[in-house]
Coordinates of C-alpha atoms in Angstrom, one line a residue:
X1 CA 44.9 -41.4 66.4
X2 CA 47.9 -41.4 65.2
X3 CA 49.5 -39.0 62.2
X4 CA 49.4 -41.5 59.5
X5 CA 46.0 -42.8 59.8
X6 CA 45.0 -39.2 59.9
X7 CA 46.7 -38.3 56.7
X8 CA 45.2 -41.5 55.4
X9 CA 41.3 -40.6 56.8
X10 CA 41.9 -37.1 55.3
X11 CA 42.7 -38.8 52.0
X12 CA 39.9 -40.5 51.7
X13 CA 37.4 -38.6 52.6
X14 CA 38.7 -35.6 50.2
X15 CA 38.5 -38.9 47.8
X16 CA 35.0 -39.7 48.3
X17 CA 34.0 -35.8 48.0
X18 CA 36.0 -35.9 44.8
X19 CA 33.6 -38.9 43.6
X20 CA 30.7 -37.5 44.7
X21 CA 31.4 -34.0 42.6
X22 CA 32.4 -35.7 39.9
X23 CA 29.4 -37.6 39.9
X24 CA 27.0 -34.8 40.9
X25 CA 29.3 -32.2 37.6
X26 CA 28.4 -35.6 35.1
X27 CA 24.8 -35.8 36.1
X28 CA 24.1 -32.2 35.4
X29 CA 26.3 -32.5 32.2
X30 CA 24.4 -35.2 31.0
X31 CA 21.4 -33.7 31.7
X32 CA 22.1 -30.4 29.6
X33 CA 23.0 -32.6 27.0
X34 CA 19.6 -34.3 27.3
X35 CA 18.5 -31.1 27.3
X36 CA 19.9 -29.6 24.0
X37 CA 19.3 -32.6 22.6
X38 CA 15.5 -32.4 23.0
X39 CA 16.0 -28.8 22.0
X40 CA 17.5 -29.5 18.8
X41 CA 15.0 -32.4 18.2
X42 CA 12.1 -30.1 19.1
X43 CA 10.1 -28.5 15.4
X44 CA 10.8 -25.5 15.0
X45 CA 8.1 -23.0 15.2
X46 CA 6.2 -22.9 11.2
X47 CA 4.5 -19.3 10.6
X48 CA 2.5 -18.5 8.3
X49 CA 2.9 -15.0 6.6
X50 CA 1.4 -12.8 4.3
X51 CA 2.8 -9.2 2.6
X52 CA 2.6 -7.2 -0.6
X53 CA 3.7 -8.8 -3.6
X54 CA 3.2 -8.7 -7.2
X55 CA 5.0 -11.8 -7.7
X56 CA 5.1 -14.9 -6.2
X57 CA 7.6 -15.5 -3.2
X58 CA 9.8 -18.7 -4.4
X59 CA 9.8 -21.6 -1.4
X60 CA 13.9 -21.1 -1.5
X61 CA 14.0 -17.4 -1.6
X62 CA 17.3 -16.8 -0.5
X63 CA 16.3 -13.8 2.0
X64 CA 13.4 -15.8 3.3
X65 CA 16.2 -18.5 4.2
X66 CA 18.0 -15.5 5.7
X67 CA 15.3 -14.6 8.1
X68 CA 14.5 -18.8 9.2
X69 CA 18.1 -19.4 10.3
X70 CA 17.9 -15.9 12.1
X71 CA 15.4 -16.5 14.0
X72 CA 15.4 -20.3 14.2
X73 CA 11.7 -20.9 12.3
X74 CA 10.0 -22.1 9.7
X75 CA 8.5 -19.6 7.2
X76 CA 5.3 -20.3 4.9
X77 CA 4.8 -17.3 2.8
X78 CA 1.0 -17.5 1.1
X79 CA 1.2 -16.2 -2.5
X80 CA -1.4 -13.8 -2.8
X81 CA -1.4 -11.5 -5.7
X82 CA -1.9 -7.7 -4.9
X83 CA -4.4 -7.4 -7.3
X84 CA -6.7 -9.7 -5.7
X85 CA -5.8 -9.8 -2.8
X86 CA -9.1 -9.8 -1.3
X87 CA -10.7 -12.3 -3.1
X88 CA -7.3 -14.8 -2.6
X89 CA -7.3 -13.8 1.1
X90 CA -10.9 -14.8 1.5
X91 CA -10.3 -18.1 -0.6
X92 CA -7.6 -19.2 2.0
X93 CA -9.1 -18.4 5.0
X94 CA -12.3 -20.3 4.2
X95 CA -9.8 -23.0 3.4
X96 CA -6.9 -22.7 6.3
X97 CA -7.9 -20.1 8.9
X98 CA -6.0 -16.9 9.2
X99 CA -2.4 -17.0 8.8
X100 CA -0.4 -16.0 11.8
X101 CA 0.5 -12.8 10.1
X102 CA -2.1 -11.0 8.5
X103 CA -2.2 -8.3 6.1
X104 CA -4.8 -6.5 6.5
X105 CA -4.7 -4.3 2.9
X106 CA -8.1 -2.5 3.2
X107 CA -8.0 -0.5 6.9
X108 CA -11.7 -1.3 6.9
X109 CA -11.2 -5.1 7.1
X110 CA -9.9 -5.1 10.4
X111 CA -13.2 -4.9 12.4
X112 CA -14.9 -7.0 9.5
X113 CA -12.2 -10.2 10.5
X114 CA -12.4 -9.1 14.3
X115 CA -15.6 -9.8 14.4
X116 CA -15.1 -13.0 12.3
X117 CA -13.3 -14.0 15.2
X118 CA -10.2 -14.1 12.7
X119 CA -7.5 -12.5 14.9
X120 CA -6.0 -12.5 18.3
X121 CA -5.6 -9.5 20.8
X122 CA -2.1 -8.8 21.2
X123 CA -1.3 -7.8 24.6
X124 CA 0.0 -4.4 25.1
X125 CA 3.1 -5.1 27.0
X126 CA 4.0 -7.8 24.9
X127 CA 3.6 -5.9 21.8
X128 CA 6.1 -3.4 23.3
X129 CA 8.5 -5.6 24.6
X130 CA 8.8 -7.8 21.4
X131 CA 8.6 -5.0 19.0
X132 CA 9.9 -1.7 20.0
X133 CA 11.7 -0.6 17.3
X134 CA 8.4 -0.7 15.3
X135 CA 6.7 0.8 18.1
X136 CA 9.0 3.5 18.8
X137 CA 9.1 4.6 15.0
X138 CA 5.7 4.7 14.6
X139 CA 5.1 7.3 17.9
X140 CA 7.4 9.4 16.7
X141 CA 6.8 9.5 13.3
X142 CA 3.2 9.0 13.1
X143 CA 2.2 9.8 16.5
X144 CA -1.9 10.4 15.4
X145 CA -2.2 7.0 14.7
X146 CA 0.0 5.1 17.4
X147 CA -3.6 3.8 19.0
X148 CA -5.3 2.8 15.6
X149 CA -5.8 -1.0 15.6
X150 CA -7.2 -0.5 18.9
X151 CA -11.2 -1.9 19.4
X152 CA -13.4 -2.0 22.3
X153 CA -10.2 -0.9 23.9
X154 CA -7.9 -4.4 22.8
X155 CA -5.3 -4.3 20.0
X156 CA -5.7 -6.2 17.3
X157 CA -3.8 -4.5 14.6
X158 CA -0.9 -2.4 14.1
X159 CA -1.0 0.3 11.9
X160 CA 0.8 0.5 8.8
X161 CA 1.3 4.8 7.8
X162 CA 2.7 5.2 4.5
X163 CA 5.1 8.3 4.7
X164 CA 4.3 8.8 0.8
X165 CA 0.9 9.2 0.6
X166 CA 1.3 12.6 1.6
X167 CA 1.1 13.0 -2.3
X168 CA -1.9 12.5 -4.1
X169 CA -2.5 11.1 -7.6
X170 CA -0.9 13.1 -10.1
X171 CA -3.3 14.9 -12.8
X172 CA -1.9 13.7 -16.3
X173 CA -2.7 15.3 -19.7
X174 CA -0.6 13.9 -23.4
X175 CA 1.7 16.9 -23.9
X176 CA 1.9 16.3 -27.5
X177 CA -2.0 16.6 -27.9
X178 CA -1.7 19.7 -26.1
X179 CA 0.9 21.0 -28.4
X180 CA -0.6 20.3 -31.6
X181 CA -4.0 21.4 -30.9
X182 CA -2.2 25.2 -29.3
X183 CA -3.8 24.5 -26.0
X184 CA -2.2 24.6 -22.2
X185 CA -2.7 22.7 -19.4
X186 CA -6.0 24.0 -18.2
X187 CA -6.8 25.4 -14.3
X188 CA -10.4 25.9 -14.2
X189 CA -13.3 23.3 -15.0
X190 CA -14.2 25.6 -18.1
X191 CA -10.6 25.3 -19.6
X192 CA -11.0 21.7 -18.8
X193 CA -14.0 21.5 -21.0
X194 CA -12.1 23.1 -23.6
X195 CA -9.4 20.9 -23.5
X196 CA -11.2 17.6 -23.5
X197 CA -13.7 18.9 -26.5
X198 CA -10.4 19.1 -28.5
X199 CA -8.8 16.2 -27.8
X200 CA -12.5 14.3 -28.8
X201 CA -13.1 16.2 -31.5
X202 CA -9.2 17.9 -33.6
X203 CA -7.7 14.8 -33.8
X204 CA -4.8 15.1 -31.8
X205 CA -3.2 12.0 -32.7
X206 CA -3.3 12.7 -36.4
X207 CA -4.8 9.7 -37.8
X208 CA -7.8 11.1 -39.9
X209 CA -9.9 8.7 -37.4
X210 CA -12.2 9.9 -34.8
X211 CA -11.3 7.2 -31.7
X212 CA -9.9 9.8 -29.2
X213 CA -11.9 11.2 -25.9
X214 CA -11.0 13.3 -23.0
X215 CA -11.5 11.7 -20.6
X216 CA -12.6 8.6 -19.0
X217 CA -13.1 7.4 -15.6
X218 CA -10.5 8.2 -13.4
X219 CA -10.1 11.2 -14.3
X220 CA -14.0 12.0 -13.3
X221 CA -12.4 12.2 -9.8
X222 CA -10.7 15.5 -10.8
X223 CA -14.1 16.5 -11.9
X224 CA -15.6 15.9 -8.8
X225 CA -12.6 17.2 -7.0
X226 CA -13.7 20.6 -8.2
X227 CA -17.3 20.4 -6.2
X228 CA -14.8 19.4 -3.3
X229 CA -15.5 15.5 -3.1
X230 CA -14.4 12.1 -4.4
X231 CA -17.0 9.6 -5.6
X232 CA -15.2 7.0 -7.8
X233 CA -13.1 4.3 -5.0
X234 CA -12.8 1.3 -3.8
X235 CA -14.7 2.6 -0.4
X236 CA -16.9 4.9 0.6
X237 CA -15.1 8.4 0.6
X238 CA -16.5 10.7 3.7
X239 CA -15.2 14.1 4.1
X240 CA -16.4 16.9 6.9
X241 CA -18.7 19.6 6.5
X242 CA -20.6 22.0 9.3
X243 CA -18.6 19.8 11.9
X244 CA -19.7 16.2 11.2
X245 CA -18.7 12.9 8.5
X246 CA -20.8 13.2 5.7
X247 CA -20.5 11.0 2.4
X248 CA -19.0 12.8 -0.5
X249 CA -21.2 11.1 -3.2
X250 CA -24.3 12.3 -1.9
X251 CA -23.5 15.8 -1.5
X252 CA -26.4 18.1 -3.3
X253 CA -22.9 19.5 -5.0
X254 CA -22.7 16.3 -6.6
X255 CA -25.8 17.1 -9.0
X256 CA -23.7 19.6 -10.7
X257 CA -20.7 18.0 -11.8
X258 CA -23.0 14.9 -13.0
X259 CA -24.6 17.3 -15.1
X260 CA -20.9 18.1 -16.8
X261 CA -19.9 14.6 -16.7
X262 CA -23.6 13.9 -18.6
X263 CA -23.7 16.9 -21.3
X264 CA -19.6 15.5 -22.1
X265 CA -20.8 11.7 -22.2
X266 CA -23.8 13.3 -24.7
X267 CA -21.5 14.7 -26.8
X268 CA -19.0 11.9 -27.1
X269 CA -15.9 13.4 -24.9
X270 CA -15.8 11.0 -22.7
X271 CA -15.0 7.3 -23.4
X272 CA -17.9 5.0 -24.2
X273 CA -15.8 2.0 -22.4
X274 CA -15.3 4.5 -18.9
X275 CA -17.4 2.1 -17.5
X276 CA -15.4 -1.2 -17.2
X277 CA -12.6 1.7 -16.4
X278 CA -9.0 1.9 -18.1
X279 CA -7.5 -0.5 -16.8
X280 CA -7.9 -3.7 -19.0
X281 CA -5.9 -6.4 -16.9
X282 CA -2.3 -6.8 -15.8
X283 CA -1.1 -4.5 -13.2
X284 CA -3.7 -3.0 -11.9
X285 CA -1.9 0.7 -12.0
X286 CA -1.9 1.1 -15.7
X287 CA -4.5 2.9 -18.0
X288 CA -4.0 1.3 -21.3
X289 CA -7.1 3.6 -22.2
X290 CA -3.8 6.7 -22.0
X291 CA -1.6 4.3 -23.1
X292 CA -3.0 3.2 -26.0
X293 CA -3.8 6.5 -26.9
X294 CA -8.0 6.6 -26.7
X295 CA -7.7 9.7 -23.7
X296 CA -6.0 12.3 -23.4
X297 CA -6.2 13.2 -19.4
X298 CA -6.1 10.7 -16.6
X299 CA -5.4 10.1 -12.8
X300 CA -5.2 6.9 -12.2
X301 CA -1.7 5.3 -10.6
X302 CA 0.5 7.4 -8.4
X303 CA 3.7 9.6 -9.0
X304 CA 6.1 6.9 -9.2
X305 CA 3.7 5.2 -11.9
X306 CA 4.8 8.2 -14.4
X307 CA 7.9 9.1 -14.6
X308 CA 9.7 9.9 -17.3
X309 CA 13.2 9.6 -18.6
X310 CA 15.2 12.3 -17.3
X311 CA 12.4 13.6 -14.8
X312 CA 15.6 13.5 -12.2
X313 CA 19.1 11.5 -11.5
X314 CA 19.1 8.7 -10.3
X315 CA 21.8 5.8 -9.4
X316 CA 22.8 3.1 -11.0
X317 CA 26.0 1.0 -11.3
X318 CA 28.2 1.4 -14.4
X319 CA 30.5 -1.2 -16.3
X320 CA 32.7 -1.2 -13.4
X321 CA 30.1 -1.6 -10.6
X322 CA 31.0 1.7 -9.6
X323 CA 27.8 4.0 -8.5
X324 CA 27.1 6.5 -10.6
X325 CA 24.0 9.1 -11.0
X326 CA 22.1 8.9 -14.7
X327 CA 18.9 10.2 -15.8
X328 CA 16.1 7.9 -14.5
X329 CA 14.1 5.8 -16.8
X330 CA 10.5 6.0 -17.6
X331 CA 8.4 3.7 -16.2
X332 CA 4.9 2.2 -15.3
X333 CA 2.3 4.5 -17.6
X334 CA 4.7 6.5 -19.4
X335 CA 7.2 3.3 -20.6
X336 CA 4.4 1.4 -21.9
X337 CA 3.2 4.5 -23.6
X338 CA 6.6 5.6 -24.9
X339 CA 6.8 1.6 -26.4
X340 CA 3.5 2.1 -28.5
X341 CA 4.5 5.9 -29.6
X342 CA 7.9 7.3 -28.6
X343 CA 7.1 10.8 -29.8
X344 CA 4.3 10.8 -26.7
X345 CA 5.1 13.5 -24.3
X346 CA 3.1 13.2 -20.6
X347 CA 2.7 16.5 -18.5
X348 CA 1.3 16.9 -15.1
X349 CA -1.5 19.4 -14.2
X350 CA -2.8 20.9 -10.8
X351 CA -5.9 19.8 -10.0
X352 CA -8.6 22.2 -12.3
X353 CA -10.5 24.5 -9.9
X354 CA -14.6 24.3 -10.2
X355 CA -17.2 27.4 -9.8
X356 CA -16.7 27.9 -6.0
X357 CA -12.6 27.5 -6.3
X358 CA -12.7 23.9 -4.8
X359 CA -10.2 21.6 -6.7
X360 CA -8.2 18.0 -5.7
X361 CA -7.9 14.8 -6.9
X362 CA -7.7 11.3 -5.1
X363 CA -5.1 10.5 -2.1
X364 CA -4.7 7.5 -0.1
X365 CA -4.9 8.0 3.3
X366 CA -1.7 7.7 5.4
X367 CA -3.5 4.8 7.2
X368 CA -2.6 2.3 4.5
X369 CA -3.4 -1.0 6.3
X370 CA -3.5 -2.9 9.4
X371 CA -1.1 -5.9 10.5
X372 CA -2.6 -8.5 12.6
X373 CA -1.6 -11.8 14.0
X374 CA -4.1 -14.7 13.1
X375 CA -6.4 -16.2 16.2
X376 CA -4.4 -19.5 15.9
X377 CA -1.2 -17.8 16.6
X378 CA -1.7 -17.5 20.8
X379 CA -2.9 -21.0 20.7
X380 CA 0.6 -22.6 20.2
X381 CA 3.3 -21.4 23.1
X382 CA 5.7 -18.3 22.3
X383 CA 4.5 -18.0 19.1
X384 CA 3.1 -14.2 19.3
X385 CA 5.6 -13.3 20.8
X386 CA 8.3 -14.7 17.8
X387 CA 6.0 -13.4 15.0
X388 CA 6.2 -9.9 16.7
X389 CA 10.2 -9.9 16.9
X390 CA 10.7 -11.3 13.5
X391 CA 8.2 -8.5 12.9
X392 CA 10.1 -5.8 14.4
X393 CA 13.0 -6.9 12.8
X394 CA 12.0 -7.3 9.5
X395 CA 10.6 -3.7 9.5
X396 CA 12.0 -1.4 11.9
X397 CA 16.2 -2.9 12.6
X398 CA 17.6 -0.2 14.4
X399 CA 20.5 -0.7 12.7
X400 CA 21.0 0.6 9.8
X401 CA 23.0 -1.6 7.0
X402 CA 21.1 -5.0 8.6
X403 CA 17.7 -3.2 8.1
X404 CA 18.7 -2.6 4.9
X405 CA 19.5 -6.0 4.2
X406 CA 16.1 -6.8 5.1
X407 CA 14.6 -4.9 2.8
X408 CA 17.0 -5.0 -0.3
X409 CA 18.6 -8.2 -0.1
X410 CA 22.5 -9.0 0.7
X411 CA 24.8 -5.7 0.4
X412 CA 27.1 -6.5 -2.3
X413 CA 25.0 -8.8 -4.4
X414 CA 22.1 -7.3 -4.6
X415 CA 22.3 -3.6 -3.5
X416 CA 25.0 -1.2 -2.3
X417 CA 24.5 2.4 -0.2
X418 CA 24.6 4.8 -3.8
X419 CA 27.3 7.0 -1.4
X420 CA 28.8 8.1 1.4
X421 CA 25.7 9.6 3.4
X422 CA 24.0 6.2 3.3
X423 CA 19.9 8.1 2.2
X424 CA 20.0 6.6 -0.7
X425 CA 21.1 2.6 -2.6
X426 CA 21.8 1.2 -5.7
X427 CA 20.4 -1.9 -7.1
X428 CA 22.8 -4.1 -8.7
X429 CA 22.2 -6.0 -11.9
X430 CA 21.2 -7.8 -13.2
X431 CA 18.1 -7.2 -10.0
X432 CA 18.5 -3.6 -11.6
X433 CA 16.3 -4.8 -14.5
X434 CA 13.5 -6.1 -12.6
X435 CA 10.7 -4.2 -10.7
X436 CA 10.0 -6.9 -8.6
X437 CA 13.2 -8.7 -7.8
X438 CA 12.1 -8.3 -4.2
X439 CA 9.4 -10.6 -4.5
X440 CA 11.9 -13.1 -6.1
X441 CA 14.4 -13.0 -3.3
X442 CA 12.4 -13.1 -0.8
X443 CA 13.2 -9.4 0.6
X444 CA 11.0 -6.6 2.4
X445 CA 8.7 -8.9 3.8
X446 CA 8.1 -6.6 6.4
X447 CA 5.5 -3.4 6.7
X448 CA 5.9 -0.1 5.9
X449 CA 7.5 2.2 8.9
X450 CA 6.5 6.1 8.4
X451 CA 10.4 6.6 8.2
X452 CA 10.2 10.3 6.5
X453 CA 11.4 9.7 3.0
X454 CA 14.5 10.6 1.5
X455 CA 14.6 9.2 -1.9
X456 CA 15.1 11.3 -5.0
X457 CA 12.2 10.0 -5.9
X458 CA 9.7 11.6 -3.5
X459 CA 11.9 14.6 -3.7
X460 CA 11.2 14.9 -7.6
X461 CA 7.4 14.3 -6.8
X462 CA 7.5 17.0 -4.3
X463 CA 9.1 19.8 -6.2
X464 CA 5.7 18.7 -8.5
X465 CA 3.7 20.0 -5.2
X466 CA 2.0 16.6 -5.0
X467 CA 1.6 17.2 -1.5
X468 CA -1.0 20.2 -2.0
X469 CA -4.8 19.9 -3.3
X470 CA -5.5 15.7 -2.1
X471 CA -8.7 14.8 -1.1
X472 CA -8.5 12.5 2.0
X473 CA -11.1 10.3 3.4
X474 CA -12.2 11.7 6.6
X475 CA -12.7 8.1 7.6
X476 CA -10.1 6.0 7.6
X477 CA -11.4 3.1 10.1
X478 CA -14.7 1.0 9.6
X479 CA -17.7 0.7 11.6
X480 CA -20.3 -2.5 12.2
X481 CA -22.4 -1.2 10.1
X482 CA -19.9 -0.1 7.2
X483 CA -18.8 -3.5 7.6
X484 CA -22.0 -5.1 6.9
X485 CA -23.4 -2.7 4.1
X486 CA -20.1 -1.0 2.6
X487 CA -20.1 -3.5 0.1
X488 CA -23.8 -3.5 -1.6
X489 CA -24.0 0.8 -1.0
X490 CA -20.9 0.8 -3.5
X491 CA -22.4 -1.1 -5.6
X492 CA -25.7 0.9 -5.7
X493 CA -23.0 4.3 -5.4
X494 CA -21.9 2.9 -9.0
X495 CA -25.0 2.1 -10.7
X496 CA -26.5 5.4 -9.7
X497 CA -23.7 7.6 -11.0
X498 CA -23.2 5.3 -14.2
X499 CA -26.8 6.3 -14.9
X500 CA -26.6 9.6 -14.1
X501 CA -23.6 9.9 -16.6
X502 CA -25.0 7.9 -19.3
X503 CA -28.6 9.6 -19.3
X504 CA -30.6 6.2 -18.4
X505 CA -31.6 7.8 -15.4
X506 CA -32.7 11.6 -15.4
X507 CA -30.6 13.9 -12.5
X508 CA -34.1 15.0 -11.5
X509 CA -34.1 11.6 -9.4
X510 CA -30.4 12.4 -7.9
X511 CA -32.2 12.9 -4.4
X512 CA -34.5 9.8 -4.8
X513 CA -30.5 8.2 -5.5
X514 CA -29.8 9.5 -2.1
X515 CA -32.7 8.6 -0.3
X516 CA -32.1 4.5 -1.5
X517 CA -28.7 4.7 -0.4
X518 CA -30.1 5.7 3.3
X519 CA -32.6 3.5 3.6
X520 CA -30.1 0.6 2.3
X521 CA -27.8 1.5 5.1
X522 CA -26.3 4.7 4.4
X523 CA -28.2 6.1 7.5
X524 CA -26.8 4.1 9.8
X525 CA -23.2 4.5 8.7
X526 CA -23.7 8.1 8.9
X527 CA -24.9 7.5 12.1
X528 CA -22.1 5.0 13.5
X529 CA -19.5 7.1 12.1
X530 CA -20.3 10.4 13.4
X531 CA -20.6 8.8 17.1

């Protein structure tokens, strides 16, 4: 062969290899263009989502739109008041199923919708892999109840710890009732009894009317705090004694401080109206029977639901959008009260000690509720495992300005860090004049990570010693039975002690009371929870 054939053979073949890479390079393009095209054509993954809100979550919140483009979903966020919760939750799960993230408000739900068949395990592994920021934080912060949300031995929810409920519910007398009438803040039951007889019976608001009482029924709880128990809640309070779970409201103690809650109902010191309670509608933390002046003592609502103006600095923004530190404003309780009678002055009290030196009043446990992901979730491909990053994300960022964002809203429009050290932000107006701007834009839709707090505001409620003298409830998970007969034992709890108060039924038949509740259930919850 001779040289310019061969250069003319090498040619060509290089030629036809040329081709055939060219042809083999456009295949595999077109085919990842195929491919992003069926991506792009693909729905995007819809979730379902619940959280705490006291307003509704517009369909165009701007930080909900933050979260679908960063993640790549859809987002349906179900309205559903705080207040009532419950009975909205149940509504739309009768209607829909459980959405694929599930608040879980009530810890003692999440074995009642477990066994509804309501939720999906979630795989350890996967659960750590897809969210181990939120993981992380809560083994280290809260490493008690890092395995709560576990049943049978499968996960189903993940606990939510609030770091702030390490303070209880503040005891709150009127300061300018004290004042006129010469009297202090009373520490034992029998200064207590003292105080309330005067604020029934001395007029302390000056009117020439007699329409003021002590007390009404919140502040019973203090009253039973002194025997050492809590009686009046939304569950059933248990607290340990001689080394087992026993329930606080049938205590023989109990018999006692009915009969001071019965002689001060007798002798009209306590509010004839305790029992549709003090709140009368709205948000469901204010007594309008303080605020409207008809008692004088109370402990319903937490710290941050009284606080007055001046009670510590905090920041805001000035003309110039510059952050500066002011005295705080009043709020909740003590704004709405300050609005009907600005001379009103609020003062806090330790929990009054009873004979055997026992005192407290309500706290809600650090267990604050359970998040779950709905049984539907694990039936639709990668979907538990997106909900649990957006999850992650949303609560526990690890960094810092983007988690923030999260919760607050866009840095610079809504919120900016209040200074340098970055503990502490500012909201901007005009979000600065609403309580629940969150809600609005679409913000915090996350769950509460036991992040120890660093707000003035917990620092002003702990220099009140908040954190000393709660009353916890021992139980803070449910059991089959508690599930089953929770419900109908508070009910017959409530008529009991109503009747105890009122005199309709005679305290004589307190342990017939606690015989009915035993037989009703009571017995077998005892039983279940002690195992």
């Amino acid at each position: 062969m001779n040289s310019t054939l061969l250069r003319r053979l090498t040619v060509y073949i290089a030629t036809l290899a040329a081709l055939a890479l060219l042809v083999g390079c456009a295949s595999q393009t077109d085919g990842s263009i195929e491919q992003a095209a069926a991506q792009k054509d693909s729905p995007k993954l819809k979730i379902s989502w619940t959280l705490h809100q006291n307003l509704p979550v517009p369909e165009d919140a701007e930080m909900i739109r933050y979260v679908e483009q960063k993640h790549d979903v859809d987002l349906d966020i179900w309205n559903l008041e705080n207040n009532h919760y419950e009975s909205l939750l149940d509504l739309k799960l009768a209607q829909e199923g459980a959405p694929d993230l599930l608040r879980i408000r009530q810890p003692q739900d999440l074995l009642k919708y477990q066994q509804q068949g309501l939720l999906t395990e979630i795989p350890e592994e996967t659960l750590e892999r897809y969210a181990p920021n939120l993981i992380a934080a809560i083994r280290e912060y809260a490493p008690d109840y890092a395995d709560y949300g576990r049943i049978d031995g499968s996960i189903y929810g993940i606990p939510v710890v609030n770091p702030t409920n390490a303070y209880r519910i503040p005891v709150v007398y009127r300061q300018d009732w004290l004042d006129k009438l010469g009297l202090d803040v009373p520490d034992t039951l029998e200064e207590f009894e003292q105080v309330i007889y005067a604020f029934a019976n001395e007029d302390p608001d000056g009117n020439g009317i007699k329409d003021t009482y002590g007390l009404s029924l919140e502040g019973m709880n203090v009253v039973f705090g002194a025997f050492g128990q809590i009686v009046f809640a939304d569950q059933l309070y248990f607290s340990e004694k001689d080394g087992k779970l026993v329930i606080g409201a049938l205590e023989p103690e109990m018999k006692k401080a009915l009969g001071y809650l019965r002689k001060w109902y007798a002798d009209g010191v306590i509010d004839p109206e305790f029992i549709t309670g003090e709140n009368k509608g709205g948000y469901k933390h204010l007594s309008h029977s303080f605020i409207n002046g008809r008692i004088g003592m109370t402990s319903m609502g937490n710290y941050y639901h009284w606080i007055d103006d001046g009670d510590y600095q905090a920041w805001t923004v000035d003309d110039r959008g510059e952050s500066v530190e002011t005295p705080v404003e009043a709020t909740y309780n003590v704004k709405e009260l300050k609005a009907k009678n600005p001379e009103a002055r609020v003062s806090f009290g330790r929990p009054f000690s009873g004979p055997d030196g026992k005192r407290g009043s309500k706290a809600y446990d650090r267990l604050m509720s359970f998040t779950a992901i709905g049984a539907n979730a694990a039936a639709e491909p990668g979907k538990l495992e997106k909900i649990l990053q957006i999850l992650d994300d949303v609560s526990a960022n690890p960094d810092e300005i983007e988690r923030a964002t999260l919760k607050n809203g866009i840095i610079g429009k809504h919120w900016n860090w209040a200074g340098p050290a970055r503990d502490d932000i500012v909201t901007l107006p005009p979000y600065d004049k609403s309580a629940n701007y969150l809600n609005t834009i679409g913000a915090n839709i996350g769950m509460t990570v036991p992040y120890p707090p660093s707000e003035r505001r917990e620092q002003w409620a702990a220099t009140l010693h908040l954190d000393r003298d709660g009353i916890y409830n021992a139980l803070e998970v449910s059991t089959p039975s508690l599930v089953r007969d929770s419900e109908e034992l508070i009910a017959l709890r409530n008529r009991a002690y109503i009747s105890f108060i009122t005199g309709e039924r005679p305290l004589a038949e307190f342990d017939e009371f606690v015989q009915e509740f035993m037989d009703a259930g009571g017995a077998e919850i005892m039983k279940e929870s002690n195992k």
